[in-house]
Amino acid sequence: MVRRSLLFTPGDQPGMMRKAPDSGADVVVFDLEDAVAPDEKSVARATVSDVLTSPAFRPDCEVCVRVNPVDVAADDDVAALAPAADHVDSVMLPKAASADDVRTLERLLDEHGVDADVIALVESATGVLNAQEIAAADAATAVAFGAEDLSADIGATRTDEGTEVLHAREHVVLAAAAAGVDAIDTVYTDIEDTDGLREETAFAAGLGYDGKMAIHPAQVEPIHDAFRPDPEDVEWAERVLAAKSGADAEGRGVFRVDGEMVDAPLVAQAERIVARADADR
């Protein structure tokens, strides 16, 4: 499963939700949290369920629903998803502050018969500090980093350089890597700044992130561009994996490619490069 781009769409906008998969995003996220006004939550729940269960809605991408925090209205959100359970691939948990939050959502999903992965969104000081246990929770298959809410929580001033959240950003990707789950980077709020988005996404990829959240369909392709590996890197990775097959057949754990000694870390890097290249094929 590739999660280079996660495109948010308000859960009370059925037309936008139906069109979201046309963006080419790897994941479409129907939002029941921040994108929906408090007095429109009930309408949004019914709207999301209607779109998901419509015979005309058959996307070829992952479908995720962002519910409200577990201490707010997650139970009502998950209950509304029950009729559409077969059409929900993942559920995003905002304001994830501990592994208990993930386990609570997992329990709610089980109670309502929704078999879906959990993407835990870490966006507070407590959540960042507990990112390792959050990422290691059984139901979590990805951890996402929310820089905007984190900045508000700690009183930081957002800058173009992002130095005020860099430590937290690196901490989250380390937690995801340690748990073997996907790491999803924060949104880029300037929709018009395509070059800035591409540059920031490339930086996130260099940190080790697997994907990035998007708030507009126009952001999807620049994100994919930034995660697309160079052809030379793909050729190297394919040579590594071909050599590994030969080494495995001979019972060798270490082998040479282009005069370089290759071991498990470089094999993992090669697999990552090929996986990203395959996403465009």
mmCIF file of C-alpha atoms in Angstrom:
data_model
loop_
_atom_site.group_PDB
_atom_site.id
_atom_site.type_symbol
_atom_site.label_atom_id
_atom_site.label_comp_id
_atom_site.label_asym_id
_atom_site.label_seq_id
_atom_site.Cartn_x
_atom_site.Cartn_y
_atom_site.Cartn_z
ATOM 1 C CA MET A 1 0.000 0.000 0.000
ATOM 2 C CA VAL A 2 1.454 3.368 -1.075
ATOM 3 C CA ARG A 3 0.472 6.515 0.819
ATOM 4 C CA ARG A 4 2.367 9.314 -0.891
ATOM 5 C CA SER A 5 -0.609 11.682 -0.863
ATOM 6 C CA LEU A 6 -3.578 11.917 1.513
ATOM 7 C CA LEU A 7 -6.168 14.379 0.201
ATOM 8 C CA PHE A 8 -8.654 15.851 2.674
ATOM 9 C CA THR A 9 -12.220 16.572 1.610
ATOM 10 C CA PRO A 10 -14.951 18.048 3.877
ATOM 11 C CA GLY A 11 -17.430 15.417 4.970
ATOM 12 C CA ASP A 12 -20.416 17.676 4.323
ATOM 13 C CA GLN A 13 -19.576 18.216 0.634
ATOM 14 C CA PRO A 14 -20.851 15.171 -1.313
ATOM 15 C CA GLY A 15 -19.862 16.522 -4.732
ATOM 16 C CA MET A 16 -16.277 17.103 -3.650
ATOM 17 C CA MET A 17 -16.082 13.667 -2.036
ATOM 18 C CA ARG A 18 -17.287 11.932 -5.184
ATOM 19 C CA LYS A 19 -14.681 13.774 -7.264
ATOM 20 C CA ALA A 20 -11.801 13.351 -4.797
ATOM 21 C CA PRO A 21 -10.500 10.050 -6.286
ATOM 22 C CA ASP A 22 -10.168 11.782 -9.684
ATOM 23 C CA SER A 23 -7.292 13.799 -8.190
ATOM 24 C CA GLY A 24 -5.041 10.754 -8.389
ATOM 25 C CA ALA A 25 -4.380 10.810 -4.641
ATOM 26 C CA ASP A 26 -3.257 7.552 -3.098
ATOM 27 C CA VAL A 27 -5.639 8.146 -0.187
ATOM 28 C CA VAL A 28 -8.788 10.268 -0.024
ATOM 29 C CA VAL A 29 -9.721 11.395 3.484
ATOM 30 C CA PHE A 30 -13.335 12.341 4.159
ATOM 31 C CA ASP A 31 -13.144 14.723 7.078
ATOM 32 C CA LEU A 32 -15.672 14.711 9.935
ATOM 33 C CA GLU A 33 -13.452 16.807 12.210
ATOM 34 C CA ASP A 34 -11.967 20.247 11.499
ATOM 35 C CA ALA A 35 -13.562 20.703 8.070
ATOM 36 C CA VAL A 36 -17.093 20.396 9.459
ATOM 37 C CA ALA A 37 -18.816 22.983 11.676
ATOM 38 C CA PRO A 38 -20.047 21.619 15.036
ATOM 39 C CA ASP A 39 -23.725 22.014 14.154
ATOM 40 C CA GLU A 40 -23.207 20.182 10.849
ATOM 41 C CA LYS A 41 -21.599 17.028 12.244
ATOM 42 C CA SER A 42 -24.751 14.899 12.059
ATOM 43 C CA VAL A 43 -25.392 15.933 8.468
ATOM 44 C CA ALA A 44 -21.775 15.195 7.562
ATOM 45 C CA ARG A 45 -21.928 11.703 9.082
ATOM 46 C CA ALA A 46 -24.976 10.836 7.002
ATOM 47 C CA THR A 47 -23.433 12.399 3.903
ATOM 48 C CA VAL A 48 -20.200 10.427 4.197
ATOM 49 C CA SER A 49 -22.143 7.202 4.685
ATOM 50 C CA ASP A 50 -24.345 7.952 1.662
ATOM 51 C CA VAL A 51 -21.352 8.642 -0.594
ATOM 52 C CA LEU A 52 -19.494 5.538 0.536
ATOM 53 C CA THR A 53 -22.484 3.249 -0.008
ATOM 54 C CA SER A 54 -23.459 4.723 -3.375
ATOM 55 C CA PRO A 55 -23.139 2.122 -6.175
ATOM 56 C CA ALA A 56 -21.601 4.844 -8.337
ATOM 57 C CA PHE A 57 -18.748 5.458 -5.898
ATOM 58 C CA ARG A 58 -16.099 2.824 -6.554
ATOM 59 C CA PRO A 59 -12.686 4.510 -6.145
ATOM 60 C CA ASP A 60 -9.417 2.814 -7.038
ATOM 61 C CA CYS A 61 -7.597 4.394 -4.094
ATOM 62 C CA GLU A 62 -7.585 3.984 -0.335
ATOM 63 C CA VAL A 63 -10.607 5.556 1.366
ATOM 64 C CA CYS A 64 -10.063 7.013 4.824
ATOM 65 C CA VAL A 65 -12.423 8.850 7.171
ATOM 66 C CA ARG A 66 -11.098 11.289 9.750
ATOM 67 C CA VAL A 67 -13.279 11.010 12.829
ATOM 68 C CA ASN A 68 -13.354 13.317 15.810
ATOM 69 C CA PRO A 69 -11.097 12.690 18.829
ATOM 70 C CA VAL A 70 -12.016 9.778 21.069
ATOM 71 C CA ASP A 71 -13.026 12.124 23.888
ATOM 72 C CA VAL A 72 -15.256 14.227 21.640
ATOM 73 C CA ALA A 73 -17.475 12.346 19.175
ATOM 74 C CA ALA A 74 -15.535 9.434 17.712
ATOM 75 C CA ASP A 75 -18.178 6.944 18.861
ATOM 76 C CA ASP A 76 -20.931 8.754 16.952
ATOM 77 C CA ASP A 77 -18.696 9.003 13.888
ATOM 78 C CA VAL A 78 -17.795 5.315 13.864
ATOM 79 C CA ALA A 79 -21.410 4.288 14.456
ATOM 80 C CA ALA A 80 -22.406 6.276 11.376
ATOM 81 C CA LEU A 81 -19.790 4.392 9.341
ATOM 82 C CA ALA A 82 -21.219 0.981 10.215
ATOM 83 C CA PRO A 83 -23.533 0.779 7.156
ATOM 84 C CA ALA A 84 -20.544 1.655 4.953
ATOM 85 C CA ALA A 85 -18.049 -0.571 6.766
ATOM 86 C CA ASP A 86 -17.114 -2.509 3.622
ATOM 87 C CA HIS A 87 -16.090 0.708 1.885
ATOM 88 C CA VAL A 88 -13.802 2.160 4.565
ATOM 89 C CA ASP A 89 -10.138 1.174 4.338
ATOM 90 C CA SER A 90 -8.770 3.305 7.160
ATOM 91 C CA VAL A 91 -9.813 5.743 9.861
ATOM 92 C CA MET A 92 -7.739 8.738 10.882
ATOM 93 C CA LEU A 93 -7.649 9.586 14.574
ATOM 94 C CA PRO A 94 -6.900 13.268 15.247
ATOM 95 C CA LYS A 95 -5.351 14.603 18.449
ATOM 96 C CA ALA A 96 -3.855 11.177 19.220
ATOM 97 C CA ALA A 97 -2.116 11.680 22.559
ATOM 98 C CA SER A 98 -1.425 8.118 23.692
ATOM 99 C CA ALA A 99 -1.620 4.474 22.681
ATOM 100 C CA ASP A 100 -4.811 4.295 24.764
ATOM 101 C CA ASP A 101 -6.459 6.674 22.289
ATOM 102 C CA VAL A 102 -5.616 4.297 19.437
ATOM 103 C CA ARG A 103 -6.853 1.324 21.430
ATOM 104 C CA THR A 104 -10.094 3.146 22.230
ATOM 105 C CA LEU A 105 -10.714 3.812 18.552
ATOM 106 C CA GLU A 106 -9.862 0.199 17.758
ATOM 107 C CA ARG A 107 -12.487 -0.915 20.288
ATOM 108 C CA LEU A 108 -15.106 1.389 18.753
ATOM 109 C CA LEU A 109 -14.340 0.067 15.285
ATOM 110 C CA ASP A 110 -14.704 -3.512 16.526
ATOM 111 C CA GLU A 111 -17.984 -2.737 18.281
ATOM 112 C CA HIS A 112 -19.490 -1.300 15.103
ATOM 113 C CA GLY A 113 -18.064 -3.896 12.733
ATOM 114 C CA VAL A 114 -15.695 -1.557 10.901
ATOM 115 C CA ASP A 115 -12.538 -3.443 9.906
ATOM 116 C CA ALA A 116 -10.166 -0.590 9.094
ATOM 117 C CA ASP A 117 -6.588 0.471 9.667
ATOM 118 C CA VAL A 118 -5.896 3.380 12.005
ATOM 119 C CA ILE A 119 -3.846 6.400 10.959
ATOM 120 C CA ALA A 120 -2.928 8.219 14.168
ATOM 121 C CA LEU A 121 -2.540 11.976 13.750
ATOM 122 C CA VAL A 122 -0.033 13.357 16.253
ATOM 123 C CA GLU A 123 -0.490 17.108 16.657
ATOM 124 C CA SER A 124 0.154 18.058 20.279
ATOM 125 C CA ALA A 125 3.135 18.185 22.601
ATOM 126 C CA THR A 126 1.837 15.136 24.468
ATOM 127 C CA GLY A 127 1.218 13.268 21.248
ATOM 128 C CA VAL A 128 4.713 13.942 19.927
ATOM 129 C CA LEU A 129 6.311 12.831 23.194
ATOM 130 C CA ASN A 130 4.200 9.649 23.097
ATOM 131 C CA ALA A 131 4.641 9.054 19.358
ATOM 132 C CA GLN A 132 6.622 5.859 19.850
ATOM 133 C CA GLU A 133 3.895 4.119 21.845
ATOM 134 C CA ILE A 134 1.217 5.475 19.503
ATOM 135 C CA ALA A 135 3.009 4.106 16.450
ATOM 136 C CA ALA A 136 3.482 0.750 18.166
ATOM 137 C CA ALA A 137 -0.233 0.303 18.943
ATOM 138 C CA ASP A 138 -1.575 -2.809 17.196
ATOM 139 C CA ALA A 139 -4.197 -1.041 15.082
ATOM 140 C CA ALA A 140 -1.914 1.747 13.860
ATOM 141 C CA THR A 141 -0.557 1.337 10.350
ATOM 142 C CA ALA A 142 0.580 4.957 9.995
ATOM 143 C CA VAL A 143 1.425 8.002 12.082
ATOM 144 C CA ALA A 144 0.797 11.470 10.693
ATOM 145 C CA PHE A 145 2.410 14.683 11.915
ATOM 146 C CA GLY A 146 0.294 17.819 12.350
ATOM 147 C CA ALA A 147 2.552 20.873 12.561
ATOM 148 C CA GLU A 148 -0.168 23.536 12.625
ATOM 149 C CA ASP A 149 -1.992 22.244 15.713
ATOM 150 C CA LEU A 150 1.313 21.411 17.390
ATOM 151 C CA SER A 151 2.534 24.975 16.908
ATOM 152 C CA ALA A 152 -0.644 26.321 18.485
ATOM 153 C CA ASP A 153 -0.329 23.860 21.352
ATOM 154 C CA ILE A 154 3.219 24.857 22.252
ATOM 155 C CA GLY A 155 2.922 28.533 21.349
ATOM 156 C CA ALA A 156 5.402 28.374 18.482
ATOM 157 C CA THR A 157 5.453 30.811 15.584
ATOM 158 C CA ARG A 158 5.261 29.078 12.225
ATOM 159 C CA THR A 159 8.033 29.993 9.818
ATOM 160 C CA ASP A 160 8.798 29.079 6.224
ATOM 161 C CA GLU A 161 11.902 27.204 7.388
ATOM 162 C CA GLY A 162 9.925 25.147 9.913
ATOM 163 C CA THR A 163 12.758 25.021 12.447
ATOM 164 C CA GLU A 164 10.245 25.461 15.274
ATOM 165 C CA VAL A 165 8.746 22.012 14.539
ATOM 166 C CA LEU A 166 11.757 20.214 13.067
ATOM 167 C CA HIS A 167 12.615 18.275 16.220
ATOM 168 C CA ALA A 168 9.019 17.068 16.563
ATOM 169 C CA ARG A 169 8.862 16.251 12.848
ATOM 170 C CA GLU A 170 11.975 14.105 13.119
ATOM 171 C CA HIS A 171 10.741 12.476 16.333
ATOM 172 C CA VAL A 172 7.507 11.338 14.660
ATOM 173 C CA VAL A 173 9.272 9.802 11.656
ATOM 174 C CA LEU A 174 11.658 7.973 13.999
ATOM 175 C CA ALA A 175 8.707 6.595 15.968
ATOM 176 C CA ALA A 176 7.035 5.383 12.781
ATOM 177 C CA ALA A 177 10.227 3.743 11.531
ATOM 178 C CA ALA A 178 10.793 1.989 14.855
ATOM 179 C CA ALA A 179 7.267 0.552 14.719
ATOM 180 C CA GLY A 180 7.453 -0.322 11.021
ATOM 181 C CA VAL A 181 4.468 1.841 10.039
ATOM 182 C CA ASP A 182 4.036 4.644 7.500
ATOM 183 C CA ALA A 183 5.040 8.195 8.390
ATOM 184 C CA ILE A 184 2.845 10.934 6.913
ATOM 185 C CA ASP A 185 4.038 14.537 6.874
ATOM 186 C CA THR A 186 2.091 17.675 7.739
ATOM 187 C CA VAL A 187 0.007 19.760 5.333
ATOM 188 C CA TYR A 188 1.406 22.636 3.282
ATOM 189 C CA THR A 189 -1.079 25.447 3.750
ATOM 190 C CA ASP A 190 -0.147 27.722 0.814
ATOM 191 C CA ILE A 191 -2.162 26.163 -2.006
ATOM 192 C CA GLU A 192 -0.764 28.524 -4.642
ATOM 193 C CA ASP A 193 2.908 27.849 -3.828
ATOM 194 C CA THR A 194 3.556 24.722 -5.876
ATOM 195 C CA ASP A 195 7.326 25.103 -5.825
ATOM 196 C CA GLY A 196 7.340 25.507 -2.062
ATOM 197 C CA LEU A 197 5.166 22.419 -1.677
ATOM 198 C CA ARG A 198 7.448 20.360 -3.887
ATOM 199 C CA GLU A 199 10.533 21.550 -1.991
ATOM 200 C CA GLU A 200 9.030 20.853 1.428
ATOM 201 C CA THR A 201 7.802 17.425 0.330
ATOM 202 C CA ALA A 202 11.249 16.520 -0.981
ATOM 203 C CA PHE A 203 12.675 17.565 2.384
ATOM 204 C CA ALA A 204 10.133 15.383 4.181
ATOM 205 C CA ALA A 205 11.011 12.444 1.928
ATOM 206 C CA GLY A 206 14.654 13.000 2.808
ATOM 207 C CA LEU A 207 13.761 12.831 6.501
ATOM 208 C CA GLY A 208 12.179 9.434 5.880
ATOM 209 C CA TYR A 209 8.504 10.292 5.471
ATOM 210 C CA ASP A 210 6.427 8.065 3.217
ATOM 211 C CA GLY A 211 3.722 10.555 2.315
ATOM 212 C CA LYS A 212 2.219 13.976 2.867
ATOM 213 C CA MET A 213 -1.242 15.290 3.633
ATOM 214 C CA ALA A 214 -2.883 17.570 1.055
ATOM 215 C CA ILE A 215 -5.704 20.089 1.354
ATOM 216 C CA HIS A 216 -6.370 20.687 -2.350
ATOM 217 C CA PRO A 217 -6.418 18.391 -5.406
ATOM 218 C CA ALA A 218 -3.816 20.596 -7.107
ATOM 219 C CA GLN A 219 -1.307 19.567 -4.441
ATOM 220 C CA VAL A 220 -1.421 15.865 -5.280
ATOM 221 C CA GLU A 221 0.807 15.821 -8.363
ATOM 222 C CA PRO A 222 3.566 18.040 -6.878
ATOM 223 C CA ILE A 223 3.636 15.717 -3.870
ATOM 224 C CA HIS A 224 3.978 12.695 -6.150
ATOM 225 C CA ASP A 225 6.711 14.463 -8.097
ATOM 226 C CA ALA A 226 8.694 15.014 -4.908
ATOM 227 C CA PHE A 227 8.419 11.364 -3.889
ATOM 228 C CA ARG A 228 9.303 10.096 -7.375
ATOM 229 C CA PRO A 229 12.854 8.676 -7.293
ATOM 230 C CA ASP A 230 15.473 9.607 -9.883
ATOM 231 C CA PRO A 231 15.780 7.071 -12.753
ATOM 232 C CA GLU A 232 19.414 6.433 -11.801
ATOM 233 C CA ASP A 233 18.375 5.545 -8.269
ATOM 234 C CA VAL A 234 15.713 3.180 -9.593
ATOM 235 C CA GLU A 235 18.250 1.428 -11.816
ATOM 236 C CA TRP A 236 20.624 1.034 -8.867
ATOM 237 C CA ALA A 237 17.840 -0.322 -6.661
ATOM 238 C CA GLU A 238 16.767 -2.841 -9.276
ATOM 239 C CA ARG A 239 20.378 -4.051 -9.621
ATOM 240 C CA VAL A 240 20.581 -4.428 -5.848
ATOM 241 C CA LEU A 241 17.398 -6.464 -5.643
ATOM 242 C CA ALA A 242 18.446 -8.651 -8.578
ATOM 243 C CA ALA A 243 21.804 -9.289 -6.914
ATOM 244 C CA LYS A 244 20.053 -10.039 -3.650
ATOM 245 C CA SER A 245 18.002 -12.777 -5.304
ATOM 246 C CA GLY A 246 21.215 -14.399 -6.490
ATOM 247 C CA ALA A 247 22.851 -14.010 -3.078
ATOM 248 C CA ASP A 248 19.812 -15.518 -1.356
ATOM 249 C CA ALA A 249 19.980 -18.541 -3.644
ATOM 250 C CA GLU A 250 23.617 -19.003 -2.664
ATOM 251 C CA GLY A 251 23.005 -18.393 1.028
ATOM 252 C CA ARG A 252 25.016 -15.153 1.164
ATOM 253 C CA GLY A 253 23.835 -12.266 3.307
ATOM 254 C CA VAL A 254 26.315 -9.729 1.940
ATOM 255 C CA PHE A 255 27.111 -9.122 -1.741
ATOM 256 C CA ARG A 256 28.550 -6.523 -4.097
ATOM 257 C CA VAL A 257 26.814 -4.190 -6.549
ATOM 258 C CA ASP A 258 28.828 -1.716 -8.650
ATOM 259 C CA GLY A 259 31.827 -2.451 -6.447
ATOM 260 C CA GLU A 260 29.914 -1.516 -3.277
ATOM 261 C CA MET A 261 29.302 -3.934 -0.430
ATOM 262 C CA VAL A 262 25.542 -4.313 0.087
ATOM 263 C CA ASP A 263 23.903 -5.483 3.297
ATOM 264 C CA ALA A 264 20.429 -5.345 4.852
ATOM 265 C CA PRO A 265 20.153 -1.523 5.282
ATOM 266 C CA LEU A 266 20.986 -0.907 1.620
ATOM 267 C CA VAL A 267 18.572 -3.631 0.562
ATOM 268 C CA ALA A 268 15.833 -1.893 2.567
ATOM 269 C CA GLN A 269 16.709 1.388 0.861
ATOM 270 C CA ALA A 270 16.517 -0.292 -2.552
ATOM 271 C CA GLU A 271 13.129 -1.806 -1.738
ATOM 272 C CA ARG A 272 11.853 1.613 -0.691
ATOM 273 C CA ILE A 273 13.036 3.209 -3.947
ATOM 274 C CA VAL A 274 11.446 0.495 -6.097
ATOM 275 C CA ALA A 275 8.173 0.741 -4.168
ATOM 276 C CA ARG A 276 8.013 4.473 -4.846
ATOM 277 C CA ALA A 277 8.835 3.933 -8.520
ATOM 278 C CA ASP A 278 6.187 1.231 -8.827
ATOM 279 C CA ALA A 279 3.549 3.658 -7.585
ATOM 280 C CA ASP A 280 3.846 5.526 -10.895
ATOM 281 C CA ARG A 281 3.710 2.457 -13.113
#
